[in-house]
CSV table of C-alpha atoms and ligand atoms in Angstrom, one decimal:
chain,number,residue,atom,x,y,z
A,800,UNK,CA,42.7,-4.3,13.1
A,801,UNK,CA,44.8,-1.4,13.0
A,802,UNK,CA,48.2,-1.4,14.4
A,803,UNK,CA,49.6,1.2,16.8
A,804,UNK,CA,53.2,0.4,17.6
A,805,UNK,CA,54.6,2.5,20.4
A,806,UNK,CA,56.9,4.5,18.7
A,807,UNK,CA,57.9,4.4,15.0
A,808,UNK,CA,60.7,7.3,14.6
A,809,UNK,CA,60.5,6.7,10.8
A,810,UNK,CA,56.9,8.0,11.0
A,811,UNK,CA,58.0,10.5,13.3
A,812,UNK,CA,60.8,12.0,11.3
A,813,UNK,CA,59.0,11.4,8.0
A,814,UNK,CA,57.9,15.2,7.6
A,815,UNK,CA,60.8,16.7,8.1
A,816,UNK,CA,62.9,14.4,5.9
A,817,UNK,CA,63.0,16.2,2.7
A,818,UNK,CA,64.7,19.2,4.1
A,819,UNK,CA,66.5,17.5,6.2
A,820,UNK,CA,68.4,15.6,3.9
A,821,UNK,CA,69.3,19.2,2.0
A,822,UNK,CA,70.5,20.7,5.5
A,823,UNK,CA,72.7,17.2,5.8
A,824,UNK,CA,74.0,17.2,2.5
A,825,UNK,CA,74.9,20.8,2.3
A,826,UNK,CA,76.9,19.9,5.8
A,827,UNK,CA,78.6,16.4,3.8
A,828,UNK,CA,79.7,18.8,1.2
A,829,UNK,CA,81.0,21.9,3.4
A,830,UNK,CA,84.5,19.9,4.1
A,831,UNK,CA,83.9,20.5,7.4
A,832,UNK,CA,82.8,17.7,10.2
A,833,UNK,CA,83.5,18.8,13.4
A,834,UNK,CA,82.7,21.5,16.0
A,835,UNK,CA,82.0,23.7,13.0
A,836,UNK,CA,79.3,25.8,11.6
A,837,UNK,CA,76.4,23.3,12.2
A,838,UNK,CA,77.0,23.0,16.3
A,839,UNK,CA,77.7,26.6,16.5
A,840,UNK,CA,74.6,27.1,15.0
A,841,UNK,CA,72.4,24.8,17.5
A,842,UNK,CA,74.3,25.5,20.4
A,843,UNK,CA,73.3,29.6,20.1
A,844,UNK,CA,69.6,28.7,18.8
A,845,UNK,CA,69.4,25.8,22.0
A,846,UNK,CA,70.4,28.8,24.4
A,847,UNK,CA,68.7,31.0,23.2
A,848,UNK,CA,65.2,28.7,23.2
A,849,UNK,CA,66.5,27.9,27.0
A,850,UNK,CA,67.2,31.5,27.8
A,851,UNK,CA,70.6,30.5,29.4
A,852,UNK,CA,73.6,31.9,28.7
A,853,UNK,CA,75.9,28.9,27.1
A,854,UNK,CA,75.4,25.9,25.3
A,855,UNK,CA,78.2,23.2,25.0
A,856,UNK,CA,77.1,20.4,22.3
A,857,UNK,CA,78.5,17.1,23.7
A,858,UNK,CA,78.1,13.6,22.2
A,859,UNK,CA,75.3,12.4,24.3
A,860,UNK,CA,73.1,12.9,27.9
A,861,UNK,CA,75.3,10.7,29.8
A,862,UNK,CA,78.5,12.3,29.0
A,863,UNK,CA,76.4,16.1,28.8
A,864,UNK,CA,76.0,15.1,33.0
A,865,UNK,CA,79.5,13.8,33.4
A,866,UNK,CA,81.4,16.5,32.0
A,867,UNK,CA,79.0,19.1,34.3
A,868,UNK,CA,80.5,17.3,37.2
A,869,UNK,CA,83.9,17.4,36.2
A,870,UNK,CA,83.8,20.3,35.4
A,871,UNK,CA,82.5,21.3,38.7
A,872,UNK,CA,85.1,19.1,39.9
A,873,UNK,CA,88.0,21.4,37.9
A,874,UNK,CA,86.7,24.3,39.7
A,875,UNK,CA,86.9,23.3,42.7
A,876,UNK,CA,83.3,23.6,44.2
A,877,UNK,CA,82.7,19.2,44.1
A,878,UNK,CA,85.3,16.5,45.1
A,879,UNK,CA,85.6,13.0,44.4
A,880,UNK,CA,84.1,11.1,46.7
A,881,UNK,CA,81.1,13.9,47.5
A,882,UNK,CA,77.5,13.2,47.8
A,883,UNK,CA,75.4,13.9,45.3
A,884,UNK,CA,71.7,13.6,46.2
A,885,UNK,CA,69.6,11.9,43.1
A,886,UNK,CA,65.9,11.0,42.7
A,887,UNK,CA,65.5,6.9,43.3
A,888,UNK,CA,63.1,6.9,40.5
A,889,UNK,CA,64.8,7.6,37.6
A,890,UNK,CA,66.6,6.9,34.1
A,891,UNK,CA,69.9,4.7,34.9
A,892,UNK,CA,72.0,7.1,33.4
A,893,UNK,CA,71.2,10.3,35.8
A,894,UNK,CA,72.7,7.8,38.3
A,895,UNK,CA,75.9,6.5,36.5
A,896,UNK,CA,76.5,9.7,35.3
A,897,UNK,CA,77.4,10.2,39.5
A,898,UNK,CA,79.3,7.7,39.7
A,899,UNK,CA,81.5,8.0,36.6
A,900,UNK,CA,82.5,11.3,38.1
A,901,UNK,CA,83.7,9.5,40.9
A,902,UNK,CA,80.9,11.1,43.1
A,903,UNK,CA,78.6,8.9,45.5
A,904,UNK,CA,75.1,9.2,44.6
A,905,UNK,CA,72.4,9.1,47.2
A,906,UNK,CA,68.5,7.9,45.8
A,907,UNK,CA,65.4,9.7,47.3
A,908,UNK,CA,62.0,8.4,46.8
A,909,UNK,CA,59.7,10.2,44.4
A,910,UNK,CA,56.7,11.8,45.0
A,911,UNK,CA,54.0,9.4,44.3
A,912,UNK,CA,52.0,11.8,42.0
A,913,UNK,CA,54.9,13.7,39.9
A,914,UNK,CA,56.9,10.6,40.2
A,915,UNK,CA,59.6,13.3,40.5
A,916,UNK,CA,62.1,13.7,43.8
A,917,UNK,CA,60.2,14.4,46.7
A,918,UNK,CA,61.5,17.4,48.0
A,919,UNK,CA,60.3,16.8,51.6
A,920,UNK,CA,63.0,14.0,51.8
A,921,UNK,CA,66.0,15.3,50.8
A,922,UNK,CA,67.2,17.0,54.0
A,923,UNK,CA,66.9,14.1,56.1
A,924,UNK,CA,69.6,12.5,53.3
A,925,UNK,CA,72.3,15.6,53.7
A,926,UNK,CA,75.1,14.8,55.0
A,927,UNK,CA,78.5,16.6,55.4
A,928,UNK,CA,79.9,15.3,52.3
A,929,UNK,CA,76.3,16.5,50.5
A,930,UNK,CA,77.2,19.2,47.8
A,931,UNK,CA,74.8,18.8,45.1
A,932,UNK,CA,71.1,17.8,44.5
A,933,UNK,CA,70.5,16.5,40.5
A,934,UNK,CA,67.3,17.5,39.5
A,935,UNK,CA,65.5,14.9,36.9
A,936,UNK,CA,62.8,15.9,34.7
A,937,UNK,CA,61.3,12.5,34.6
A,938,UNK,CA,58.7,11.5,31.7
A,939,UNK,CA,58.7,15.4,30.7
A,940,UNK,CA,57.6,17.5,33.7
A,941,UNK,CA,59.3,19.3,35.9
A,942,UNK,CA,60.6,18.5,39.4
A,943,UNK,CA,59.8,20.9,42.2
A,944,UNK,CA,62.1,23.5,41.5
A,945,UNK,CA,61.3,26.3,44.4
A,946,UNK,CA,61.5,23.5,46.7
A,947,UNK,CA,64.8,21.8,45.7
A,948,UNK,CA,66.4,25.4,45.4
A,949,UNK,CA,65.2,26.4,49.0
A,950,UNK,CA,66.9,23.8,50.5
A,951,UNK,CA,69.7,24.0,47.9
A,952,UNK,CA,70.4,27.4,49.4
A,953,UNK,CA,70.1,26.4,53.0
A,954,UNK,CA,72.9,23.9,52.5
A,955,UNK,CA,74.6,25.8,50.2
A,956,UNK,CA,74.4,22.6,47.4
A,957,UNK,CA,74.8,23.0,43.5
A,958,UNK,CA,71.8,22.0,41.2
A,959,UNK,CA,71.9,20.3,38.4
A,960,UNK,CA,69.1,19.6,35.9
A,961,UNK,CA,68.7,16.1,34.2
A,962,UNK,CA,66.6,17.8,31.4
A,963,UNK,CA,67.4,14.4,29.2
A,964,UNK,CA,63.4,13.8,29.5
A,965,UNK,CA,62.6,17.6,29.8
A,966,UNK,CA,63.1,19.4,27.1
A,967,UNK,CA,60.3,22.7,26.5
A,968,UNK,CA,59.1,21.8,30.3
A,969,UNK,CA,59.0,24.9,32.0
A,970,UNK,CA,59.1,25.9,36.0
A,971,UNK,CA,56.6,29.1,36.6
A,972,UNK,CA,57.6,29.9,33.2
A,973,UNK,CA,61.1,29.2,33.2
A,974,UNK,CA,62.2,27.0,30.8
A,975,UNK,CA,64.4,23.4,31.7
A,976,UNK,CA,68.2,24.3,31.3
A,977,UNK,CA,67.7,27.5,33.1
A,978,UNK,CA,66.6,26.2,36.4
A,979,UNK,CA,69.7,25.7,38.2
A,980,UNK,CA,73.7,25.9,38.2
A,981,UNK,CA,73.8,23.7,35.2
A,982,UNK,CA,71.6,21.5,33.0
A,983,UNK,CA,72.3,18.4,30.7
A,984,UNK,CA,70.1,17.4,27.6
A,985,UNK,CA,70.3,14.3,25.8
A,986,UNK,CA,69.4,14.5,22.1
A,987,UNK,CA,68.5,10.6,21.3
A,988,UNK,CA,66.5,9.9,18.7
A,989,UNK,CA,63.5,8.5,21.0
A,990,UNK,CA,63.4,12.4,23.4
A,991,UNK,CA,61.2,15.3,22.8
A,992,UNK,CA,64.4,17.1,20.4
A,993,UNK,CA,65.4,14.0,19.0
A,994,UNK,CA,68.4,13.6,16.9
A,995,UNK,CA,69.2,10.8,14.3
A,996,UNK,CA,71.7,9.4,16.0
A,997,UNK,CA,73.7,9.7,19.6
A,998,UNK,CA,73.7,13.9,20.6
A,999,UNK,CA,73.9,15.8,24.0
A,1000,UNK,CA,73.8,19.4,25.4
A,1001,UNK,CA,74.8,21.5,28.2
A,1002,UNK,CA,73.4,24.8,29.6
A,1003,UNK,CA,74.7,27.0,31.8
A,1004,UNK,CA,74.7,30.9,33.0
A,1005,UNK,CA,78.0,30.2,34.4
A,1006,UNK,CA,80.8,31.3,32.0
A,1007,UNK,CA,83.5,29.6,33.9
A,1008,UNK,CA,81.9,25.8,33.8
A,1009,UNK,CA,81.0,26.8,30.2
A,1010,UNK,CA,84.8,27.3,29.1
A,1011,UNK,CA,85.5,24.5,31.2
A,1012,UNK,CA,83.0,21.7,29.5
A,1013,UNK,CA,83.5,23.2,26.8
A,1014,UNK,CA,87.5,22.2,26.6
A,1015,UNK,CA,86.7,19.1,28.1
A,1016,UNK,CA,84.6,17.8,25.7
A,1017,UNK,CA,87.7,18.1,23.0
A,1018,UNK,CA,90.1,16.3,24.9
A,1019,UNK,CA,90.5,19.3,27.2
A,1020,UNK,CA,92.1,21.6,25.6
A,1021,UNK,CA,93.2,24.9,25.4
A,1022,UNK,CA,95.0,26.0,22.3
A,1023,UNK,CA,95.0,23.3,19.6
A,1024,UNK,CA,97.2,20.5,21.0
A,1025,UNK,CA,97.9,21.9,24.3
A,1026,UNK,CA,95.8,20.1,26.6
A,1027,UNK,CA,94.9,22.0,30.4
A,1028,UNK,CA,92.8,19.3,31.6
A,1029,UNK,CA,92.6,15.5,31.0
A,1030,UNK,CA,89.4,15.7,28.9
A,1031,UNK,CA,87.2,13.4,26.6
A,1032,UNK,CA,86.2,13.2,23.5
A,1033,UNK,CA,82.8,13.8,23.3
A,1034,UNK,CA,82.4,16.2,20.6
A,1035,UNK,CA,78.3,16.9,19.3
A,1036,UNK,CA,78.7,15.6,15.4
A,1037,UNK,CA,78.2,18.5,12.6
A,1038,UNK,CA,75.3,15.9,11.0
A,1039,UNK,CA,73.3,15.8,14.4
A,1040,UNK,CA,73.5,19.4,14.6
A,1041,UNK,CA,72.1,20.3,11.3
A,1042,UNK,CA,69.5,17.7,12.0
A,1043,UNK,CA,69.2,19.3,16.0
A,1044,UNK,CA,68.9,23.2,14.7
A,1045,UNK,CA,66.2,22.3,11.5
A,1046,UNK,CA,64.0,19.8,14.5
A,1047,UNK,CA,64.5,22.6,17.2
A,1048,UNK,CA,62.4,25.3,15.0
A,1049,UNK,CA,59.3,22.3,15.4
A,1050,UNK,CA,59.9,21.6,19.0
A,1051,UNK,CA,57.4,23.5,20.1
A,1052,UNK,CA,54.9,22.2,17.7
A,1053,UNK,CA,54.9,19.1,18.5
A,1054,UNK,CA,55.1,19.7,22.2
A,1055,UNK,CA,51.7,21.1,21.8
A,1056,UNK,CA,50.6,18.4,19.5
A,1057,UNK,CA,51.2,16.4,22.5
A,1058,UNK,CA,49.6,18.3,24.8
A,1059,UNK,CA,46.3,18.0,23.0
A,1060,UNK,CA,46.8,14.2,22.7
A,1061,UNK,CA,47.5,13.9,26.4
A,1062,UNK,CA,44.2,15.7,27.1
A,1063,UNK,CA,42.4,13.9,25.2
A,1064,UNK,CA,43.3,10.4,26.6
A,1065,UNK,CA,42.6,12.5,29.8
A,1066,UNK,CA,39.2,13.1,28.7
A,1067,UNK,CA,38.5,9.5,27.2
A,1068,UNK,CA,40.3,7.3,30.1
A,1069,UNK,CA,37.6,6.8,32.6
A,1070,UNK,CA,38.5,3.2,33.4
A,1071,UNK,CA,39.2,2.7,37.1
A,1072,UNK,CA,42.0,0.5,37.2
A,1073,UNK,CA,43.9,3.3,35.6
A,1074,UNK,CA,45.8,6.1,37.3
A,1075,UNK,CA,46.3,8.9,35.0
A,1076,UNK,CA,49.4,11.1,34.9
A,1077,UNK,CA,49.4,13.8,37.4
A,1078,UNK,CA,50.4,17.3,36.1
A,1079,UNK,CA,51.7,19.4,39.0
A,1080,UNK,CA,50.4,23.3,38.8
A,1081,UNK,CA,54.0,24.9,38.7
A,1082,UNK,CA,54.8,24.5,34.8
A,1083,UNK,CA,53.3,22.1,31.8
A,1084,UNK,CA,53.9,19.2,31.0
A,1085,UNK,CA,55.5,18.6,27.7
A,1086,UNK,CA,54.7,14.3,27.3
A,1087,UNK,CA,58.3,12.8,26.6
A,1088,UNK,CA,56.4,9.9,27.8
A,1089,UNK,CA,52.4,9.2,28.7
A,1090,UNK,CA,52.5,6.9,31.4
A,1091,UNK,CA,49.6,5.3,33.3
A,1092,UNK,CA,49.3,3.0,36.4
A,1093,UNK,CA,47.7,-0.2,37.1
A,1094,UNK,CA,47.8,-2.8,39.6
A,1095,UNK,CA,46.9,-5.2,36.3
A,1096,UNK,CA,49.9,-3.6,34.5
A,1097,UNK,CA,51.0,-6.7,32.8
A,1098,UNK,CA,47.8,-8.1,31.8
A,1099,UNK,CA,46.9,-4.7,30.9
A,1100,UNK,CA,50.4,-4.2,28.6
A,1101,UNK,CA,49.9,-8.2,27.2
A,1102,UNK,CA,45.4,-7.1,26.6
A,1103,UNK,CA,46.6,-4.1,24.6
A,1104,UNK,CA,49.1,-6.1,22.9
A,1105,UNK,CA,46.9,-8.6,21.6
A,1106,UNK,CA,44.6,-5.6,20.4
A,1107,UNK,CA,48.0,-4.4,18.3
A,1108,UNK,CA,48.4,-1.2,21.0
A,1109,UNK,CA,52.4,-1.1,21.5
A,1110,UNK,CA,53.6,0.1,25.1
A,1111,UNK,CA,56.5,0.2,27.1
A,1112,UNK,CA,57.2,0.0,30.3
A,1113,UNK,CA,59.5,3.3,31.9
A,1114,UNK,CA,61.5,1.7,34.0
A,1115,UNK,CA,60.6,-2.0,34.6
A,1116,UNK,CA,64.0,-2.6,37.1
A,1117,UNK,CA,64.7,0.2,39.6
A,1118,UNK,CA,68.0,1.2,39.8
A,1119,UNK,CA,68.6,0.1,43.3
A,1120,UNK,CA,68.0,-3.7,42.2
A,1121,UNK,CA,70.4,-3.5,39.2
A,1122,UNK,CA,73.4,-5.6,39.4
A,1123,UNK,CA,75.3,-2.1,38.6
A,1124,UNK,CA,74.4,-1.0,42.2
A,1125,UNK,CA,74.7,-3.9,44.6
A,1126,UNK,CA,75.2,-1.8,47.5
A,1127,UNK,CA,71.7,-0.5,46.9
A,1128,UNK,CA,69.9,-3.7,46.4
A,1129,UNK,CA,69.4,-4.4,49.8
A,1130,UNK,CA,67.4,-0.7,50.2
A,1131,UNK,CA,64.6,-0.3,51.0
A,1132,UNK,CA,62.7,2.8,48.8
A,1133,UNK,CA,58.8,0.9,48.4
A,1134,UNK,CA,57.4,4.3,46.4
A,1135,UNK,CA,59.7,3.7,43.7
A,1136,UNK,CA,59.4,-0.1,43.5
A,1137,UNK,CA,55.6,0.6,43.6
A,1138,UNK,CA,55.8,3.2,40.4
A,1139,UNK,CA,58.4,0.7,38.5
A,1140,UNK,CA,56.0,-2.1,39.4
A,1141,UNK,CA,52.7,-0.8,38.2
A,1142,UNK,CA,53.8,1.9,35.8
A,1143,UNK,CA,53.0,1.4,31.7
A,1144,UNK,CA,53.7,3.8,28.7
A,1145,UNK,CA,50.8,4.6,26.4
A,1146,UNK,CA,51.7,5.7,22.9
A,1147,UNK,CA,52.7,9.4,22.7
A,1148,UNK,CA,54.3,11.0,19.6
A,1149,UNK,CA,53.5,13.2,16.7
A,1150,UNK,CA,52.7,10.1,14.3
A,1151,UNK,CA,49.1,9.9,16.3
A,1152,UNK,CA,45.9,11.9,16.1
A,1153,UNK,CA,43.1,11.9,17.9
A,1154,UNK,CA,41.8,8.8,15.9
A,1155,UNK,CA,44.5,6.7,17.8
A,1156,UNK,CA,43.5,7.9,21.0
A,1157,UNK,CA,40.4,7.1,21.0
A,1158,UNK,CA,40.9,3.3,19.6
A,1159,UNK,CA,43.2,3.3,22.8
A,1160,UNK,CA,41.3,4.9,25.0
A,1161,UNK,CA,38.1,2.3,23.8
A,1162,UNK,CA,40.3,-0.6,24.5
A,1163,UNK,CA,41.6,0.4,28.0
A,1164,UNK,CA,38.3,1.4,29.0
A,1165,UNK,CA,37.1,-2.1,28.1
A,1166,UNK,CA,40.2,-3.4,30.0
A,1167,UNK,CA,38.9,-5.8,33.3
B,1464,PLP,C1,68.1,9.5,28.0
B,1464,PLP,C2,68.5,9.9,29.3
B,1464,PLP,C3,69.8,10.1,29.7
B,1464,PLP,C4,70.9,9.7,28.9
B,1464,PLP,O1,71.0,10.3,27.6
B,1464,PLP,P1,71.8,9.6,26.5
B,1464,PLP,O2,71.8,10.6,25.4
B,1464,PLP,O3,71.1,8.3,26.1
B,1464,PLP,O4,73.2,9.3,27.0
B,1464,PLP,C5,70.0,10.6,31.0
B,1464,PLP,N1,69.0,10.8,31.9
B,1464,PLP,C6,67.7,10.6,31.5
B,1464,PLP,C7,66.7,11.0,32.5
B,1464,PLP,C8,67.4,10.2,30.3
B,1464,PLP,O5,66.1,10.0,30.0
């Protein structure tokens, strides 16, 4: 039987290991280990590949989102204690990321097809206090950008990406990180640009946030020692860089490796108790995740299992029912329990071909 485990990054990573080892050697030896030539480097190159003006390496996606915030907060357009509107259906971390600025998230259920934040619901959750919508990428397509924009404007709100899952996704041809007021990437080893190790990224047009996160991310300073704002430390690490600018030149490769993957399980699926993803007309998807739903999920998950197919599950606990948010548990948001209940991840990442897909496809289509 051959195994298919979910994701092996050591497979993943294996091609690229003998030059990446020179590139991380050559930094060990330089002397220097942080915010030097190595982040400078990816920051420019990320920019650049997002078409936006600024790139701040920070030390991870949470933090990436956080310091946007606060740095929002330093210039005066948020406050604590504003609403930020966030998709129900989504990574924990968009949502903490919220809090820990001291703002009050608000979820709204996603669209049953993108699994994305409907855009339909968000008006009917403004409020006076509403000054920001945070835009998720989930699974590695874009949300609905004209529409959350439009009624961005009408309310005058800030946007912010959560491109954590959506790196290379684009919106009518506009690439993730250039879709809004500001964007935050997260660079862990498991995402589409995946580090070896804990990384993070911000983009912005907006020169002012840009010097802003920028500072805060070094403890917020200004000169060397002279602090302007009570910042963090959450510094990108020279090592991660070197890793980030050599895996960023491949990006796109393996994006489109993915693609023809995803079309073939497209093609091969034809079981009926399985709901194939749904890829929305306004950009490409780019396959951080493949995921699936069935009303058998769990039998489905344990069946595959037992055939040696690895899956997981993206997210099995909403974050309304986590003990992290017990004013939410009581909500009521059924399309995203629905998705979390019923949702499954198939495997998706450059250590497959098409050999895989089939074996998986053959077993799920055998699946009663
Ligand atoms: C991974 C992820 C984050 C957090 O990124 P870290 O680098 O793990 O801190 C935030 N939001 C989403 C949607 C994510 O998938």
């Amino acid at each position: 039987m051959t195994k298919i485990p979910f994701l092996d990054l050591q497979q993943v990573n294996q091609p690229y290991m003998a030059e990446i080892k020179e590139k991380v050697f050559q930094s060990l030896y330089s002397g220097k280990y942080i915010l030097s030539d190595c982040v400078r480097e990816f920051e420019s190159a990320f920019a650049a590949y997002c078409g936006s003006k600024y790139c701040i390496g920070v030390a991870n996606g949470l933090e990436a989102l956080v310091l946007i915030f606060e740095g929002y907060k330093i210039l005066g357009l948020l406050q604590t204690n504003d609403e930020v509107i966030v998709p129900a259906n989504t990574y924990i971390a968009s949502i903490i990321a919220v809090s820990r600025a001291g703002l009050k998230p608000v979820p709204v259920e996603p669209d049953i097809r993108t699994y994305n934040i409907n855009p339909d619901l968000i008006e009917q959750n403004i409020t006076e206090k509403t000054k920001a919508i945070l835009a998720v990428h989930l699974y590695g397509q874009c949300a609905d950008m004209d529409a959350i924009k439009k009624t961005a404007a009408k309310y005058k709100l800030l946007v912010i990406e959560d491109a954590a899952q959506g790196h290379g996704a684009d919106f009518k041809g506009t690439k993730t990180g250039n879709l809004g007021d500001a964007a935050g990437f997260s660079f862990y080893p498991t995402k589409n640009l995946g580090a070896m190790g804990d990384a993070g990224a911000i983009t912005t047009n907006n020169k002012d946030l840009s010097d802003i996160v920028a500072s805060l991310r070094n403890y917020g300073w200004g000169e060397k020692y002279n602090c302007i704002y009570r910042g963090y430390n959450s510094r990108l690490d020279e090592l991660q860089a070197a890793i980030l600018v050599f895996k960023l030149k491949y990006m796109d490769d393996e994006i489109n490796k993915k693609r023809k993957l995803a079309s073939l399980y497209k093609s091969l699926i034809t079981n009926r108790e399985i709901l194939l993803p749904f890829e929305a007309a306004y950009g490409r998807h780019t396959w951080h995740l493949f995921t699936v739903r069935s009303e058998k999920r769990d039998r489905l998950a344990a069946y595959l299992h037992e055939k040696g197919i690895g899956t997981a599950i993206h997210y099995p606990y909403p974050p309304h029912k986590q003990k992290a948010y017990k004013e939410w548990n009581s909500l009521n948001l059924p399309v995203t329990e629905t998705i979390c209940q019923t949702i499954l991840s198939l495997p998706m990442n450059t250590a497959l071909n098409e050999e895989y897909i089939h074996i998986i496809s053959e077993a799920i289509n055998k699946f009663k």
